[in-house]
């Protein structure tokens, strides 16, 4: 049988057969974590600030992933990158709609007037019913009742939104998600729904081609969060692979994650686009300093450090989570 390969970092890695993820391998439990590819420890390294109950739901519910044919490392990496992007690194599975007036106008500019924003700010339920209701809600989401915007707000690991989406996933899974939408906002069911949604949009196809842009379009409907998903994808490739790494290799800064961070900073116009992958490390460091200042993070004295050490100090967990929170910086 001909075996295909993919590029992960600088190594060519074969797409592994089903048994490599534990479905057919002896002495392993395919029901949890794909036979060792996905573990709580690996998940915690992938997203250090993740909620423990969400990580547990992923590992224990991995059978649903395998059931949807997410059975190669590259598919698993893309799937995990997308659900990390949608949940803020597994920090939340219930859409945060506690917007200020300014953010409301930025995120929902076409659906919220200045007067609306002043009236609705910091009132999540009213915000949901306004932005996911009305003509838009009826036509795009199937929301027909006055409180549907809030009832069927973004939920679960894929931020399922709208009565119609809840109905379709519920019918597929044999669950009454329309009558009991809180199920989607619980970790176990929320994860199961995410795997079903992934399969419904046939995201395995572009994942096999390593086409992040197309995967993102299928999951989110556009390119919002594309660069941020690139950061999570780089981290997924580093953490979820059957290629062994030495402690020395594990401690090195991943060049693919570095490139994804650069792309995200370029999108934010904090860094000039550079066609060279390596780019200018000094420019990147300056961009990270500016980003930290804009976010109000502590000022770090890195002047006496070598550039690679400066980079490691500046790109800490605070920056990782702020930089990949695409919903905080949706285009106006």
One Martini backbone bead per residue (centre of mass of N, CA, C, O) as a GRO file, in nm:
protein
  332
    1UNK     BB    1   0.095   0.036   0.023
    2UNK     BB    2   0.060   0.361  -0.022
    3UNK     BB    3   0.235   0.628   0.147
    4UNK     BB    4   0.185   0.921   0.279
    5UNK     BB    5   0.312   1.260   0.322
    6UNK     BB    6   0.426   1.510   0.559
    7UNK     BB    7   0.499   1.834   0.672
    8UNK     BB    8   0.683   1.864   0.989
    9UNK     BB    9   0.845   2.110   0.985
   10UNK     BB   10   1.153   1.935   0.891
   11UNK     BB   11   0.975   1.672   0.865
   12UNK     BB   12   0.901   1.366   0.722
   13UNK     BB   13   0.569   1.232   0.761
   14UNK     BB   14   0.369   0.981   0.785
   15UNK     BB   15   0.066   0.874   0.733
   16UNK     BB   16  -0.112   0.712   0.957
   17UNK     BB   17  -0.260   0.454   1.048
   18UNK     BB   18  -0.513   0.360   1.248
   19UNK     BB   19  -0.333   0.196   1.452
   20UNK     BB   20  -0.154   0.448   1.544
   21UNK     BB   21  -0.421   0.560   1.715
   22UNK     BB   22  -0.550   0.273   1.850
   23UNK     BB   23  -0.782   0.113   1.707
   24UNK     BB   24  -0.582  -0.169   1.653
   25UNK     BB   25  -0.402  -0.164   1.883
   26UNK     BB   26  -0.242  -0.315   2.120
   27UNK     BB   27  -0.252  -0.223   2.450
   28UNK     BB   28  -0.496  -0.012   2.393
   29UNK     BB   29  -0.719   0.273   2.421
   30UNK     BB   30  -0.933   0.405   2.183
   31UNK     BB   31  -1.133   0.573   2.373
   32UNK     BB   32  -0.854   0.716   2.474
   33UNK     BB   33  -0.645   0.925   2.298
   34UNK     BB   34  -0.547   0.742   2.059
   35UNK     BB   35  -0.320   0.565   2.201
   36UNK     BB   36  -0.141   0.849   2.301
   37UNK     BB   37  -0.156   1.107   2.124
   38UNK     BB   38  -0.378   1.187   2.348
   39UNK     BB   39  -0.312   1.381   2.638
   40UNK     BB   40  -0.315   1.563   2.912
   41UNK     BB   41  -0.017   1.647   2.895
   42UNK     BB   42  -0.021   1.745   2.600
   43UNK     BB   43  -0.253   1.945   2.632
   44UNK     BB   44  -0.108   2.126   2.847
   45UNK     BB   45   0.119   2.211   2.651
   46UNK     BB   46  -0.054   2.329   2.429
   47UNK     BB   47  -0.257   2.449   2.681
   48UNK     BB   48  -0.179   2.573   2.987
   49UNK     BB   49  -0.484   2.730   3.043
   50UNK     BB   50  -0.664   2.505   3.047
   51UNK     BB   51  -0.935   2.344   3.120
   52UNK     BB   52  -0.964   2.043   3.271
   53UNK     BB   53  -1.254   1.957   3.172
   54UNK     BB   54  -1.186   1.991   2.868
   55UNK     BB   55  -0.952   1.792   2.847
   56UNK     BB   56  -1.108   1.546   2.946
   57UNK     BB   57  -1.320   1.544   2.720
   58UNK     BB   58  -1.123   1.494   2.489
   59UNK     BB   59  -0.986   1.230   2.581
   60UNK     BB   60  -1.250   1.065   2.648
   61UNK     BB   61  -1.383   1.158   2.349
   62UNK     BB   62  -1.200   1.039   2.107
   63UNK     BB   63  -1.399   0.837   1.975
   64UNK     BB   64  -1.544   1.058   1.808
   65UNK     BB   65  -1.309   1.124   1.627
   66UNK     BB   66  -1.269   0.842   1.506
   67UNK     BB   67  -1.567   0.822   1.402
   68UNK     BB   68  -1.482   1.081   1.197
   69UNK     BB   69  -1.191   1.013   1.071
   70UNK     BB   70  -0.968   1.125   1.282
   71UNK     BB   71  -0.676   0.918   1.191
   72UNK     BB   72  -0.455   1.143   1.173
   73UNK     BB   73  -0.234   1.371   1.263
   74UNK     BB   74  -0.326   1.601   1.066
   75UNK     BB   75  -0.621   1.597   1.152
   76UNK     BB   76  -0.583   1.639   1.455
   77UNK     BB   77  -0.432   1.907   1.437
   78UNK     BB   78  -0.656   2.069   1.296
   79UNK     BB   79  -0.880   2.019   1.497
   80UNK     BB   80  -0.738   2.137   1.749
   81UNK     BB   81  -0.686   2.418   1.634
   82UNK     BB   82  -0.987   2.497   1.603
   83UNK     BB   83  -1.089   2.454   1.898
   84UNK     BB   84  -0.883   2.648   2.019
   85UNK     BB   85  -0.974   2.902   1.869
   86UNK     BB   86  -1.284   2.890   1.970
   87UNK     BB   87  -1.182   2.866   2.305
   88UNK     BB   88  -0.917   3.001   2.397
   89UNK     BB   89  -0.760   2.739   2.474
   90UNK     BB   90  -0.979   2.603   2.661
   91UNK     BB   91  -1.160   2.834   2.838
   92UNK     BB   92  -1.430   2.817   2.649
   93UNK     BB   93  -1.800   2.719   2.558
   94UNK     BB   94  -1.918   3.017   2.603
   95UNK     BB   95  -2.013   3.290   2.479
   96UNK     BB   96  -1.870   3.609   2.496
   97UNK     BB   97  -2.106   3.901   2.544
   98UNK     BB   98  -1.939   4.124   2.726
   99UNK     BB   99  -1.972   4.414   2.582
  100UNK     BB  100  -1.878   4.696   2.482
  101UNK     BB  101  -1.961   4.948   2.282
  102UNK     BB  102  -1.708   4.945   2.109
  103UNK     BB  103  -1.700   4.634   2.048
  104UNK     BB  104  -1.974   4.610   1.920
  105UNK     BB  105  -1.904   4.788   1.672
  106UNK     BB  106  -1.666   4.613   1.574
  107UNK     BB  107  -1.808   4.324   1.553
  108UNK     BB  108  -2.130   4.450   1.481
  109UNK     BB  109  -2.161   4.693   1.279
  110UNK     BB  110  -2.412   4.606   1.085
  111UNK     BB  111  -2.608   4.548   1.368
  112UNK     BB  112  -2.487   4.812   1.528
  113UNK     BB  113  -2.546   5.093   1.665
  114UNK     BB  114  -2.457   5.339   1.866
  115UNK     BB  115  -2.717   5.328   2.033
  116UNK     BB  116  -2.721   5.025   2.078
  117UNK     BB  117  -2.449   5.001   2.225
  118UNK     BB  118  -2.522   5.176   2.470
  119UNK     BB  119  -2.770   4.994   2.555
  120UNK     BB  120  -2.617   4.690   2.549
  121UNK     BB  121  -2.389   4.708   2.723
  122UNK     BB  122  -2.323   4.447   2.937
  123UNK     BB  123  -2.575   4.261   2.793
  124UNK     BB  124  -2.568   3.955   2.680
  125UNK     BB  125  -2.863   3.875   2.615
  126UNK     BB  126  -2.936   4.127   2.448
  127UNK     BB  127  -2.712   4.099   2.245
  128UNK     BB  128  -2.787   3.822   2.128
  129UNK     BB  129  -3.079   3.902   2.037
  130UNK     BB  130  -2.981   4.121   1.841
  131UNK     BB  131  -2.746   3.980   1.659
  132UNK     BB  132  -2.929   3.686   1.639
  133UNK     BB  133  -3.171   3.838   1.531
  134UNK     BB  134  -3.407   3.896   1.335
  135UNK     BB  135  -3.344   3.874   1.008
  136UNK     BB  136  -3.074   3.737   1.040
  137UNK     BB  137  -3.160   3.505   1.230
  138UNK     BB  138  -3.373   3.382   1.042
  139UNK     BB  139  -3.199   3.343   0.775
  140UNK     BB  140  -2.911   3.225   0.905
  141UNK     BB  141  -3.022   3.056   1.194
  142UNK     BB  142  -3.337   3.005   1.267
  143UNK     BB  143  -3.442   3.239   1.441
  144UNK     BB  144  -3.784   3.287   1.592
  145UNK     BB  145  -3.744   3.363   1.882
  146UNK     BB  146  -3.679   3.612   2.107
  147UNK     BB  147  -3.444   3.411   2.269
  148UNK     BB  148  -3.256   3.262   2.055
  149UNK     BB  149  -2.988   3.410   2.061
  150UNK     BB  150  -2.922   3.308   2.350
  151UNK     BB  151  -2.991   3.003   2.343
  152UNK     BB  152  -2.806   2.991   2.047
  153UNK     BB  153  -2.537   3.051   2.118
  154UNK     BB  154  -2.222   3.013   2.135
  155UNK     BB  155  -2.125   2.657   2.145
  156UNK     BB  156  -1.876   2.486   2.232
  157UNK     BB  157  -1.589   2.389   2.047
  158UNK     BB  158  -1.744   2.536   1.774
  159UNK     BB  159  -1.959   2.751   1.824
  160UNK     BB  160  -2.251   2.691   1.808
  161UNK     BB  161  -2.506   2.862   1.597
  162UNK     BB  162  -2.828   2.835   1.614
  163UNK     BB  163  -3.111   2.658   1.574
  164UNK     BB  164  -3.038   2.496   1.316
  165UNK     BB  165  -2.770   2.378   1.421
  166UNK     BB  166  -2.887   2.234   1.665
  167UNK     BB  167  -3.083   2.058   1.505
  168UNK     BB  168  -2.884   1.906   1.320
  169UNK     BB  169  -2.701   1.785   1.543
  170UNK     BB  170  -2.925   1.643   1.698
  171UNK     BB  171  -3.024   1.455   1.473
  172UNK     BB  172  -2.751   1.313   1.427
  173UNK     BB  173  -2.719   1.232   1.758
  174UNK     BB  174  -2.995   1.198   1.917
  175UNK     BB  175  -3.059   1.501   2.021
  176UNK     BB  176  -3.219   1.759   2.220
  177UNK     BB  177  -3.096   2.070   2.145
  178UNK     BB  178  -3.343   2.256   2.133
  179UNK     BB  179  -3.469   2.181   2.417
  180UNK     BB  180  -3.141   2.133   2.525
  181UNK     BB  181  -2.879   2.349   2.488
  182UNK     BB  182  -2.693   2.300   2.741
  183UNK     BB  183  -2.541   2.052   2.639
  184UNK     BB  184  -2.331   2.214   2.460
  185UNK     BB  185  -2.219   2.359   2.742
  186UNK     BB  186  -2.099   2.078   2.781
  187UNK     BB  187  -1.818   1.910   2.741
  188UNK     BB  188  -1.902   1.632   2.621
  189UNK     BB  189  -2.117   1.729   2.415
  190UNK     BB  190  -1.954   1.960   2.288
  191UNK     BB  191  -1.747   1.764   2.160
  192UNK     BB  192  -1.933   1.584   1.996
  193UNK     BB  193  -2.045   1.817   1.822
  194UNK     BB  194  -1.774   1.900   1.695
  195UNK     BB  195  -1.722   1.637   1.537
  196UNK     BB  196  -1.984   1.653   1.371
  197UNK     BB  197  -1.928   1.923   1.233
  198UNK     BB  198  -1.667   1.847   1.092
  199UNK     BB  199  -1.802   1.623   0.917
  200UNK     BB  200  -2.029   1.799   0.781
  201UNK     BB  201  -1.789   1.985   0.632
  202UNK     BB  202  -1.542   1.813   0.544
  203UNK     BB  203  -1.246   1.874   0.695
  204UNK     BB  204  -1.054   1.640   0.610
  205UNK     BB  205  -0.979   1.723   0.328
  206UNK     BB  206  -0.805   1.986   0.388
  207UNK     BB  207  -0.629   1.853   0.601
  208UNK     BB  208  -0.480   1.657   0.411
  209UNK     BB  209  -0.371   1.925   0.247
  210UNK     BB  210  -0.292   2.149   0.451
  211UNK     BB  211  -0.555   2.362   0.446
  212UNK     BB  212  -0.618   2.611   0.650
  213UNK     BB  213  -0.804   2.807   0.501
  214UNK     BB  214  -1.029   2.595   0.438
  215UNK     BB  215  -1.083   2.501   0.719
  216UNK     BB  216  -1.167   2.779   0.827
  217UNK     BB  217  -1.404   2.826   0.638
  218UNK     BB  218  -1.575   2.580   0.732
  219UNK     BB  219  -1.588   2.663   1.038
  220UNK     BB  220  -1.635   3.007   1.009
  221UNK     BB  221  -1.698   3.127   0.697
  222UNK     BB  222  -1.389   3.235   0.678
  223UNK     BB  223  -1.093   3.430   0.803
  224UNK     BB  224  -1.143   3.433   1.086
  225UNK     BB  225  -0.863   3.322   1.265
  226UNK     BB  226  -0.632   3.222   1.080
  227UNK     BB  227  -0.365   3.306   1.220
  228UNK     BB  228  -0.436   3.187   1.496
  229UNK     BB  229  -0.462   2.895   1.393
  230UNK     BB  230  -0.163   2.878   1.314
  231UNK     BB  231  -0.053   2.868   1.599
  232UNK     BB  232  -0.206   2.610   1.690
  233UNK     BB  233  -0.097   2.427   1.468
  234UNK     BB  234   0.199   2.441   1.547
  235UNK     BB  235   0.149   2.325   1.832
  236UNK     BB  236   0.023   2.058   1.738
  237UNK     BB  237   0.268   1.951   1.579
  238UNK     BB  238   0.453   1.943   1.832
  239UNK     BB  239   0.254   1.763   2.035
  240UNK     BB  240   0.103   1.577   1.788
  241UNK     BB  241   0.325   1.320   1.756
  242UNK     BB  242   0.518   1.021   1.660
  243UNK     BB  243   0.771   1.195   1.681
  244UNK     BB  244   1.047   1.193   1.844
  245UNK     BB  245   1.187   1.394   2.114
  246UNK     BB  246   1.412   1.574   2.259
  247UNK     BB  247   1.469   1.788   2.512
  248UNK     BB  248   1.624   1.989   2.332
  249UNK     BB  249   1.406   2.015   2.110
  250UNK     BB  250   1.165   2.098   2.298
  251UNK     BB  251   1.320   2.381   2.384
  252UNK     BB  252   1.280   2.489   2.121
  253UNK     BB  253   1.189   2.716   1.894
  254UNK     BB  254   0.932   2.707   1.684
  255UNK     BB  255   0.932   2.810   1.357
  256UNK     BB  256   0.626   2.780   1.290
  257UNK     BB  257   0.526   2.953   1.526
  258UNK     BB  258   0.683   3.204   1.459
  259UNK     BB  259   0.545   3.252   1.185
  260UNK     BB  260   0.255   3.276   1.300
  261UNK     BB  261   0.310   3.518   1.480
  262UNK     BB  262   0.393   3.707   1.255
  263UNK     BB  263   0.124   3.700   1.097
  264UNK     BB  264  -0.045   3.820   1.328
  265UNK     BB  265   0.116   4.088   1.356
  266UNK     BB  266   0.065   4.178   1.066
  267UNK     BB  267  -0.245   4.198   1.086
  268UNK     BB  268  -0.204   4.421   1.327
  269UNK     BB  269   0.027   4.620   1.227
  270UNK     BB  270   0.320   4.548   1.393
  271UNK     BB  271   0.426   4.419   1.116
  272UNK     BB  272   0.610   4.382   0.847
  273UNK     BB  273   0.601   4.228   0.574
  274UNK     BB  274   0.789   3.916   0.501
  275UNK     BB  275   0.900   3.692   0.262
  276UNK     BB  276   1.082   3.593   0.474
  277UNK     BB  277   1.071   3.357   0.713
  278UNK     BB  278   1.281   3.472   0.911
  279UNK     BB  279   1.343   3.755   0.900
  280UNK     BB  280   1.335   3.999   1.166
  281UNK     BB  281   1.403   3.973   1.493
  282UNK     BB  282   1.397   4.269   1.586
  283UNK     BB  283   1.114   4.333   1.478
  284UNK     BB  284   0.965   4.118   1.641
  285UNK     BB  285   1.041   4.223   1.920
  286UNK     BB  286   0.911   4.501   1.886
  287UNK     BB  287   0.624   4.394   1.838
  288UNK     BB  288   0.595   4.254   2.116
  289UNK     BB  289   0.633   4.504   2.286
  290UNK     BB  290   0.388   4.652   2.169
  291UNK     BB  291   0.173   4.443   2.237
  292UNK     BB  292   0.214   4.445   2.541
  293UNK     BB  293   0.144   4.742   2.579
  294UNK     BB  294  -0.144   4.734   2.457
  295UNK     BB  295  -0.233   4.505   2.682
  296UNK     BB  296  -0.091   4.573   2.970
  297UNK     BB  297   0.169   4.442   3.019
  298UNK     BB  298   0.445   4.377   3.156
  299UNK     BB  299   0.751   4.508   3.177
  300UNK     BB  300   1.044   4.393   3.015
  301UNK     BB  301   1.387   4.329   3.084
  302UNK     BB  302   1.587   4.244   2.777
  303UNK     BB  303   1.861   4.389   2.706
  304UNK     BB  304   2.070   4.149   2.826
  305UNK     BB  305   1.965   3.968   2.606
  306UNK     BB  306   1.940   3.754   2.377
  307UNK     BB  307   1.728   3.734   2.123
  308UNK     BB  308   1.610   3.447   2.189
  309UNK     BB  309   1.553   3.527   2.488
  310UNK     BB  310   1.367   3.760   2.432
  311UNK     BB  311   1.151   3.604   2.282
  312UNK     BB  312   1.079   3.407   2.513
  313UNK     BB  313   0.994   3.629   2.716
  314UNK     BB  314   0.775   3.782   2.537
  315UNK     BB  315   0.657   3.489   2.454
  316UNK     BB  316   0.413   3.426   2.646
  317UNK     BB  317   0.115   3.336   2.773
  318UNK     BB  318  -0.017   3.609   2.749
  319UNK     BB  319   0.038   3.637   2.445
  320UNK     BB  320  -0.084   3.384   2.333
  321UNK     BB  321  -0.384   3.444   2.426
  322UNK     BB  322  -0.414   3.728   2.305
  323UNK     BB  323  -0.325   3.666   2.006
  324UNK     BB  324  -0.556   3.417   1.975
  325UNK     BB  325  -0.799   3.628   2.021
  326UNK     BB  326  -0.994   3.697   1.760
  327UNK     BB  327  -1.258   3.825   1.892
  328UNK     BB  328  -1.096   4.087   1.996
  329UNK     BB  329  -1.008   4.141   1.655
  330UNK     BB  330  -1.223   4.206   1.475
  331UNK     BB  331  -1.321   4.345   1.207
  332UNK     BB  332  -1.495   4.642   1.116
   0.00000   0.00000   0.00000
